[in-house]
Amino acid sequence: MPAVIVVHGGAWAIPNNLAQDSVNGVKAAAREGMSVLKRGGNAVDAVEGAVRTLENNCVFNAGHGAALNTRGEVELDAIIMDGRTLASGAVSCVKNIANPVSLARAVMEKTVHVMLTGQGANMFAESIGMNTVPTEMLVTQNERKEWEKHKNYVTGVMEDFNSQWAHDTVGAVAVDSAGNVACATSTGGIRNKMVGRVGDSPIIGCGGYADNSSGAVSCTGHGESILKVTLARLILSHIEQGKSVAEASRVSLKYMGDRVQGAGGAISVSPSGQWAATFTTERMAWAAVHNYTLWYGLDPDENLKEPFTY
Ligand code: GLY
């Protein structure tokens, strides 16, 4: 069966001056994810490769370009999950790591645990020889300037994610030619978050979930809202009940809006290769490669495409 990769660069009111770079960034990440699959990588390799590309791109709030907490520091969260076995790995509140998704993968593959946090996660990174970087390398001038402007934590969910200063999270889901699914999500969280605050992204079933029996999901949006409705698992439970991937994503995001007044987005894929990119914020940059076509969009109902060649 044809492999599929879908990526997102975060659901929020992306301002026009970041729009083109955001679209270019997600297209590049989707291309990278599909190249990994074409080189013989599996779904886990593909989502890790795609998310690393997004973490390395300063336009997005993950890795380089991460949002800063109230102390003006970087604290990064990430998850990865393998739909074959439900193996998953996550890190939260890590510093000095440029690609937290790869650290999450190491937690999955090299420890008996599912999640490591803060100092412990950084100690583990050191123990496996993972490169560290000075925090300042991860901080963009733009993020430092915006952080200075908005030092008060914003609590209004819709105001937050529809404002043009909040930005959010990257992620990828994939199904490989063997029908195995995987997801990965990575974020700097919310600007001016409290020190130690952990959102949805590294929490299994919230920021992401992957199960070969139903599909894979990566979420973005207001972390506290996503946590309350366990958004990734909610979408998959609607798929299990017979809804299409697109409908399951739509009803789950609507439920989150109705129940806890939270906005966000999700990318989803089923083991048979159905996929969707859905959001309730003003914008979400997303891209997908399926059947030699690169699909992408930013605004609601935007569904552009161009040929994809390997
Ligand atoms: N959705 C990312 C966060 O709230 O941290």
CSV table of C-alpha atoms and ligand atoms in Angstrom, one decimal:
chain,number,residue,atom,x,y,z
A,1,MET,CA,0.0,0.0,0.0
A,2,PRO,CA,1.2,3.6,-0.6
A,3,ALA,CA,2.9,5.2,2.4
A,4,VAL,CA,1.5,8.5,3.8
A,5,ILE,CA,3.2,11.3,5.8
A,6,VAL,CA,1.3,14.3,7.3
A,7,VAL,CA,3.0,17.1,9.2
A,8,HIS,CA,1.8,20.2,11.0
A,9,GLY,CA,3.7,23.4,12.1
A,10,GLY,CA,1.2,24.4,14.9
A,11,ALA,CA,-2.3,25.7,15.0
A,12,TRP,CA,-2.6,29.4,15.8
A,13,ALA,CA,-3.3,32.7,14.1
A,14,ILE,CA,-0.1,32.7,12.0
A,15,PRO,CA,0.6,36.3,11.0
A,16,ASN,CA,1.1,37.0,7.3
A,17,ASN,CA,4.8,37.7,7.7
A,18,LEU,CA,5.3,34.1,8.8
A,19,ALA,CA,2.8,32.5,6.5
A,20,GLN,CA,5.1,31.7,3.5
A,21,ASP,CA,7.9,30.5,5.7
A,22,SER,CA,5.5,28.3,7.7
A,23,VAL,CA,4.1,26.7,4.5
A,24,ASN,CA,7.6,26.2,3.1
A,25,GLY,CA,8.7,24.6,6.4
A,26,VAL,CA,5.9,22.1,6.5
A,27,LYS,CA,6.4,21.2,2.9
A,28,ALA,CA,10.1,20.6,3.5
A,29,ALA,CA,9.3,18.4,6.5
A,30,ALA,CA,6.8,16.3,4.6
A,31,ARG,CA,9.3,15.8,1.8
A,32,GLU,CA,11.9,14.7,4.4
A,33,GLY,CA,9.5,12.3,6.0
A,34,MET,CA,8.6,10.7,2.7
A,35,SER,CA,12.3,10.5,1.6
A,36,VAL,CA,12.9,8.5,4.8
A,37,LEU,CA,10.1,6.1,3.9
A,38,LYS,CA,11.4,5.8,0.3
A,39,ARG,CA,15.0,5.0,1.6
A,40,GLY,CA,13.5,2.1,3.5
A,41,GLY,CA,12.7,3.7,6.8
A,42,ASN,CA,9.6,2.7,8.7
A,43,ALA,CA,6.8,5.0,10.1
A,44,VAL,CA,8.8,5.8,13.3
A,45,ASP,CA,11.9,6.8,11.3
A,46,ALA,CA,9.7,9.0,9.1
A,47,VAL,CA,8.0,10.9,11.9
A,48,GLU,CA,11.3,11.4,13.7
A,49,GLY,CA,12.9,12.7,10.5
A,50,ALA,CA,10.0,15.1,9.7
A,51,VAL,CA,9.9,16.5,13.2
A,52,ARG,CA,13.6,17.0,13.4
A,53,THR,CA,13.3,19.1,10.2
A,54,LEU,CA,10.6,21.2,11.9
A,55,GLU,CA,12.7,21.5,15.2
A,56,ASN,CA,15.6,22.7,13.1
A,57,ASN,CA,13.5,25.5,11.5
A,58,CYS,CA,13.4,28.7,13.6
A,59,VAL,CA,10.0,29.5,12.2
A,60,PHE,CA,8.3,26.9,14.5
A,61,ASN,CA,7.9,26.6,18.2
A,62,ALA,CA,10.0,23.5,18.8
A,63,GLY,CA,13.8,23.0,19.2
A,64,HIS,CA,15.3,26.1,17.5
A,65,GLY,CA,12.7,28.9,17.9
A,66,ALA,CA,11.0,27.5,21.0
A,67,ALA,CA,8.8,29.7,23.2
A,68,LEU,CA,10.3,31.0,26.4
A,69,ASN,CA,8.9,30.5,29.9
A,70,THR,CA,8.4,33.2,32.6
A,71,ARG,CA,12.1,33.1,33.4
A,72,GLY,CA,12.9,33.6,29.7
A,73,GLU,CA,14.2,30.0,29.5
A,74,VAL,CA,13.6,27.2,27.1
A,75,GLU,CA,11.8,24.0,28.4
A,76,LEU,CA,11.0,21.5,25.6
A,77,ASP,CA,8.5,18.7,25.5
A,78,ALA,CA,8.3,15.8,22.9
A,79,ILE,CA,6.7,12.4,22.3
A,80,ILE,CA,7.1,9.6,19.8
A,81,MET,CA,5.0,6.4,19.5
A,82,ASP,CA,5.2,3.2,17.5
A,83,GLY,CA,1.8,1.9,16.5
A,84,ARG,CA,3.1,-1.7,16.1
A,85,THR,CA,3.7,-2.3,19.8
A,86,LEU,CA,2.3,0.8,21.5
A,87,ALA,CA,5.9,1.5,22.5
A,88,SER,CA,6.3,5.2,23.3
A,89,GLY,CA,8.9,7.6,24.7
A,90,ALA,CA,8.5,11.2,25.9
A,91,VAL,CA,10.5,13.9,27.5
A,92,SER,CA,9.4,17.1,29.2
A,93,CYS,CA,11.0,20.3,30.5
A,94,VAL,CA,14.3,19.5,28.8
A,95,LYS,CA,16.9,22.2,28.1
A,96,ASN,CA,19.9,22.3,25.8
A,97,ILE,CA,18.7,19.7,23.4
A,98,ALA,CA,18.1,20.7,19.8
A,99,ASN,CA,16.1,17.7,18.8
A,100,PRO,CA,13.9,16.5,21.8
A,101,VAL,CA,12.0,14.1,19.5
A,102,SER,CA,15.2,12.1,19.1
A,103,LEU,CA,15.7,12.1,22.9
A,104,ALA,CA,12.1,10.9,23.2
A,105,ARG,CA,12.9,8.1,20.8
A,106,ALA,CA,15.9,7.1,22.9
A,107,VAL,CA,13.7,7.0,26.0
A,108,MET,CA,11.4,4.6,24.0
A,109,GLU,CA,14.2,2.4,22.7
A,110,LYS,CA,16.9,2.5,25.4
A,111,THR,CA,15.0,2.6,28.7
A,112,VAL,CA,12.2,0.7,30.5
A,113,HIS,CA,10.3,3.9,31.0
A,114,VAL,CA,7.9,6.0,28.9
A,115,MET,CA,8.7,9.5,30.0
A,116,LEU,CA,11.7,11.3,31.6
A,117,THR,CA,11.4,14.9,32.8
A,118,GLY,CA,13.7,17.9,33.5
A,119,GLN,CA,17.1,17.1,35.0
A,120,GLY,CA,16.6,13.3,34.6
A,121,ALA,CA,15.9,13.6,30.9
A,122,ASN,CA,19.0,15.8,30.5
A,123,MET,CA,21.1,13.3,32.6
A,124,PHE,CA,19.9,10.5,30.3
A,125,ALA,CA,20.8,12.5,27.2
A,126,GLU,CA,24.3,12.9,28.6
A,127,SER,CA,24.5,9.2,29.4
A,128,ILE,CA,23.9,8.2,25.8
A,129,GLY,CA,26.2,10.9,24.5
A,130,MET,CA,23.5,13.0,22.9
A,131,ASN,CA,24.9,16.4,21.9
A,132,THR,CA,23.8,19.4,24.0
A,133,VAL,CA,23.7,23.0,22.8
A,134,PRO,CA,23.8,26.2,24.7
A,135,THR,CA,20.2,27.4,25.4
A,136,GLU,CA,20.9,30.7,23.7
A,137,MET,CA,21.4,28.7,20.4
A,138,LEU,CA,17.7,27.6,20.6
A,139,VAL,CA,16.4,31.2,21.2
A,140,THR,CA,15.6,33.3,18.2
A,141,GLN,CA,15.9,37.1,18.4
A,142,ASN,CA,12.2,37.3,17.5
A,143,GLU,CA,11.2,35.1,20.4
A,144,ARG,CA,13.3,37.1,22.8
A,145,LYS,CA,11.7,40.3,21.6
A,146,GLU,CA,8.1,38.9,21.7
A,147,TRP,CA,8.8,37.5,25.2
A,148,GLU,CA,9.9,40.9,26.4
A,149,LYS,CA,6.6,42.4,25.0
A,150,HIS,CA,4.3,39.8,26.6
A,151,LYS,CA,5.5,39.0,30.0
A,152,ASN,CA,2.1,38.2,31.5
A,153,TYR,CA,0.8,34.7,31.1
A,154,VAL,CA,-2.4,34.8,29.0
A,155,THR,CA,-5.2,32.6,30.4
A,156,GLY,CA,-7.9,33.2,27.9
A,157,VAL,CA,-7.8,30.2,25.6
A,158,MET,CA,-9.4,31.6,22.5
A,159,GLU,CA,-7.6,34.9,22.9
A,160,ASP,CA,-4.4,33.1,23.3
A,161,PHE,CA,-4.5,30.8,20.3
A,162,ASN,CA,-6.2,33.4,18.1
A,163,SER,CA,-3.7,36.1,19.0
A,164,GLN,CA,-0.8,36.7,16.7
A,165,TRP,CA,1.8,36.3,19.4
A,166,ALA,CA,1.1,32.8,20.5
A,167,HIS,CA,2.5,30.0,18.4
A,168,ASP,CA,2.4,26.3,18.9
A,169,THR,CA,4.0,22.9,18.4
A,170,VAL,CA,5.0,20.7,15.5
A,171,GLY,CA,4.1,17.1,14.7
A,172,ALA,CA,4.0,14.3,12.2
A,173,VAL,CA,2.0,11.1,11.6
A,174,ALA,CA,2.9,8.4,9.1
A,175,VAL,CA,1.8,5.0,7.8
A,176,ASP,CA,4.5,3.0,6.0
A,177,SER,CA,4.0,0.6,3.2
A,178,ALA,CA,3.6,-2.3,5.7
A,179,GLY,CA,0.6,-0.5,7.2
A,180,ASN,CA,2.5,0.4,10.4
A,181,VAL,CA,1.6,3.9,11.9
A,182,ALA,CA,3.6,6.2,14.1
A,183,CYS,CA,3.3,9.8,15.6
A,184,ALA,CA,5.7,12.4,16.9
A,185,THR,CA,5.0,15.8,18.5
A,186,SER,CA,7.5,18.4,19.8
A,187,THR,CA,7.0,21.9,21.4
A,188,GLY,CA,8.4,24.7,23.3
A,189,GLY,CA,5.0,25.1,24.9
A,190,ILE,CA,3.2,28.4,25.6
A,191,ARG,CA,5.2,31.6,25.8
A,192,ASN,CA,5.4,32.8,29.4
A,193,LYS,CA,4.3,29.5,30.8
A,194,MET,CA,5.1,28.9,34.4
A,195,VAL,CA,8.5,27.2,35.0
A,196,GLY,CA,7.9,23.5,35.0
A,197,ARG,CA,4.6,23.7,33.2
A,198,VAL,CA,4.0,20.7,30.9
A,199,GLY,CA,1.3,20.8,28.3
A,200,ASP,CA,-0.3,18.1,26.2
A,201,SER,CA,2.5,17.4,23.7
A,202,PRO,CA,4.6,14.8,25.7
A,203,ILE,CA,1.6,13.2,27.3
A,204,ILE,CA,0.5,9.9,25.8
A,205,GLY,CA,-3.0,10.0,24.4
A,206,CYS,CA,-3.1,13.8,24.5
A,207,GLY,CA,-0.4,15.3,22.3
A,208,GLY,CA,-0.1,12.1,20.3
A,209,TYR,CA,-1.0,8.5,20.0
A,210,ALA,CA,-0.4,5.7,17.5
A,211,ASP,CA,-2.0,2.2,17.4
A,212,ASN,CA,-1.9,0.0,14.3
A,213,SER,CA,-5.5,-1.1,15.0
A,214,SER,CA,-6.9,2.5,14.5
A,215,GLY,CA,-4.3,5.1,13.4
A,216,ALA,CA,-2.0,7.8,14.5
A,217,VAL,CA,-2.6,11.4,15.7
A,218,SER,CA,-0.5,14.4,16.5
A,219,CYS,CA,-2.2,17.3,18.2
A,220,THR,CA,-1.5,21.1,18.5
A,221,GLY,CA,-3.3,23.9,20.3
A,222,HIS,CA,-4.1,24.9,23.9
A,223,GLY,CA,-2.3,22.2,25.9
A,224,GLU,CA,-4.5,22.5,29.0
A,225,SER,CA,-7.6,21.9,26.9
A,226,ILE,CA,-6.1,19.0,24.9
A,227,LEU,CA,-5.1,17.4,28.2
A,228,LYS,CA,-8.6,17.6,29.6
A,229,VAL,CA,-10.2,15.9,26.6
A,230,THR,CA,-7.3,13.5,25.8
A,231,LEU,CA,-7.6,14.7,22.2
A,232,ALA,CA,-5.4,12.2,20.4
A,233,ARG,CA,-7.1,9.2,22.0
A,234,LEU,CA,-10.5,10.8,21.6
A,235,ILE,CA,-10.0,11.1,17.8
A,236,LEU,CA,-8.9,7.5,17.6
A,237,SER,CA,-11.9,6.3,19.6
A,238,HIS,CA,-14.2,7.9,17.1
A,239,ILE,CA,-12.3,6.2,14.3
A,240,GLU,CA,-12.7,2.9,16.2
A,241,GLN,CA,-16.4,3.5,16.3
A,242,GLY,CA,-16.5,3.8,12.5
A,243,LYS,CA,-16.0,7.5,11.7
A,244,SER,CA,-13.7,8.6,8.9
A,245,VAL,CA,-10.4,10.1,9.9
A,246,ALA,CA,-11.6,13.6,8.9
A,247,GLU,CA,-14.9,13.3,10.7
A,248,ALA,CA,-13.3,11.8,13.9
A,249,SER,CA,-10.9,14.8,14.0
A,250,ARG,CA,-13.6,17.3,13.3
A,251,VAL,CA,-16.1,16.1,16.0
A,252,SER,CA,-13.3,15.7,18.6
A,253,LEU,CA,-12.0,19.3,18.0
A,254,LYS,CA,-15.6,20.6,18.2
A,255,TYR,CA,-16.1,18.7,21.4
A,256,MET,CA,-13.0,20.3,22.8
A,257,GLY,CA,-14.3,23.7,21.8
A,258,ASP,CA,-17.8,23.1,23.3
A,259,ARG,CA,-16.7,21.3,26.5
A,260,VAL,CA,-13.6,23.3,27.6
A,261,GLN,CA,-13.6,26.2,25.1
A,262,GLY,CA,-10.3,25.1,23.7
A,263,ALA,CA,-9.0,25.6,20.2
A,264,GLY,CA,-6.4,23.6,18.3
A,265,GLY,CA,-5.7,21.2,15.5
A,266,ALA,CA,-4.8,17.6,14.7
A,267,ILE,CA,-3.3,15.6,11.9
A,268,SER,CA,-4.4,12.0,11.7
A,269,VAL,CA,-3.8,8.9,9.5
A,270,SER,CA,-5.3,5.5,9.5
A,271,PRO,CA,-3.5,2.2,8.8
A,272,SER,CA,-5.3,2.1,5.4
A,273,GLY,CA,-3.9,5.5,4.4
A,274,GLN,CA,-6.8,7.8,5.0
A,275,TRP,CA,-5.5,11.1,6.4
A,276,ALA,CA,-6.7,14.5,7.5
A,277,ALA,CA,-5.4,17.9,8.7
A,278,THR,CA,-8.1,19.7,10.8
A,279,PHE,CA,-8.1,22.8,13.0
A,280,THR,CA,-10.3,25.2,14.9
A,281,THR,CA,-7.8,28.0,15.2
A,282,GLU,CA,-7.5,30.7,12.5
A,283,ARG,CA,-4.7,28.9,10.7
A,284,MET,CA,-2.6,25.8,10.8
A,285,ALA,CA,0.4,25.1,8.5
A,286,TRP,CA,0.2,21.5,7.3
A,287,ALA,CA,1.5,19.3,4.5
A,288,ALA,CA,1.1,15.7,3.4
A,289,VAL,CA,2.6,13.4,0.8
A,290,HIS,CA,0.5,10.6,-0.6
A,291,ASN,CA,0.4,8.9,-4.0
A,292,TYR,CA,3.1,11.2,-5.6
A,293,THR,CA,1.2,14.3,-4.6
A,294,LEU,CA,2.3,16.9,-2.0
A,295,TRP,CA,-0.8,18.5,-0.4
A,296,TYR,CA,-0.6,21.6,1.8
A,297,GLY,CA,-2.5,24.4,3.4
A,298,LEU,CA,-2.7,27.2,5.9
A,299,ASP,CA,-6.1,28.7,5.9
A,300,PRO,CA,-9.4,26.9,6.7
A,301,ASP,CA,-10.5,24.7,3.7
A,302,GLU,CA,-7.3,25.5,1.8
A,303,ASN,CA,-6.2,22.3,0.1
A,304,LEU,CA,-3.4,23.0,-2.4
A,305,LYS,CA,-1.4,20.3,-4.2
A,306,GLU,CA,1.6,19.9,-6.5
A,307,PRO,CA,3.3,16.8,-7.9
A,308,PHE,CA,5.8,15.1,-5.6
A,309,THR,CA,8.8,13.5,-7.2
A,310,TYR,CA,11.4,11.4,-5.4
B,1,GLY,N1,0.2,22.3,22.6
B,1,GLY,C1,1.4,22.6,23.2
B,1,GLY,C2,1.3,23.2,24.6
B,1,GLY,O1,0.3,23.6,25.0
B,1,GLY,O2,2.3,23.1,25.3
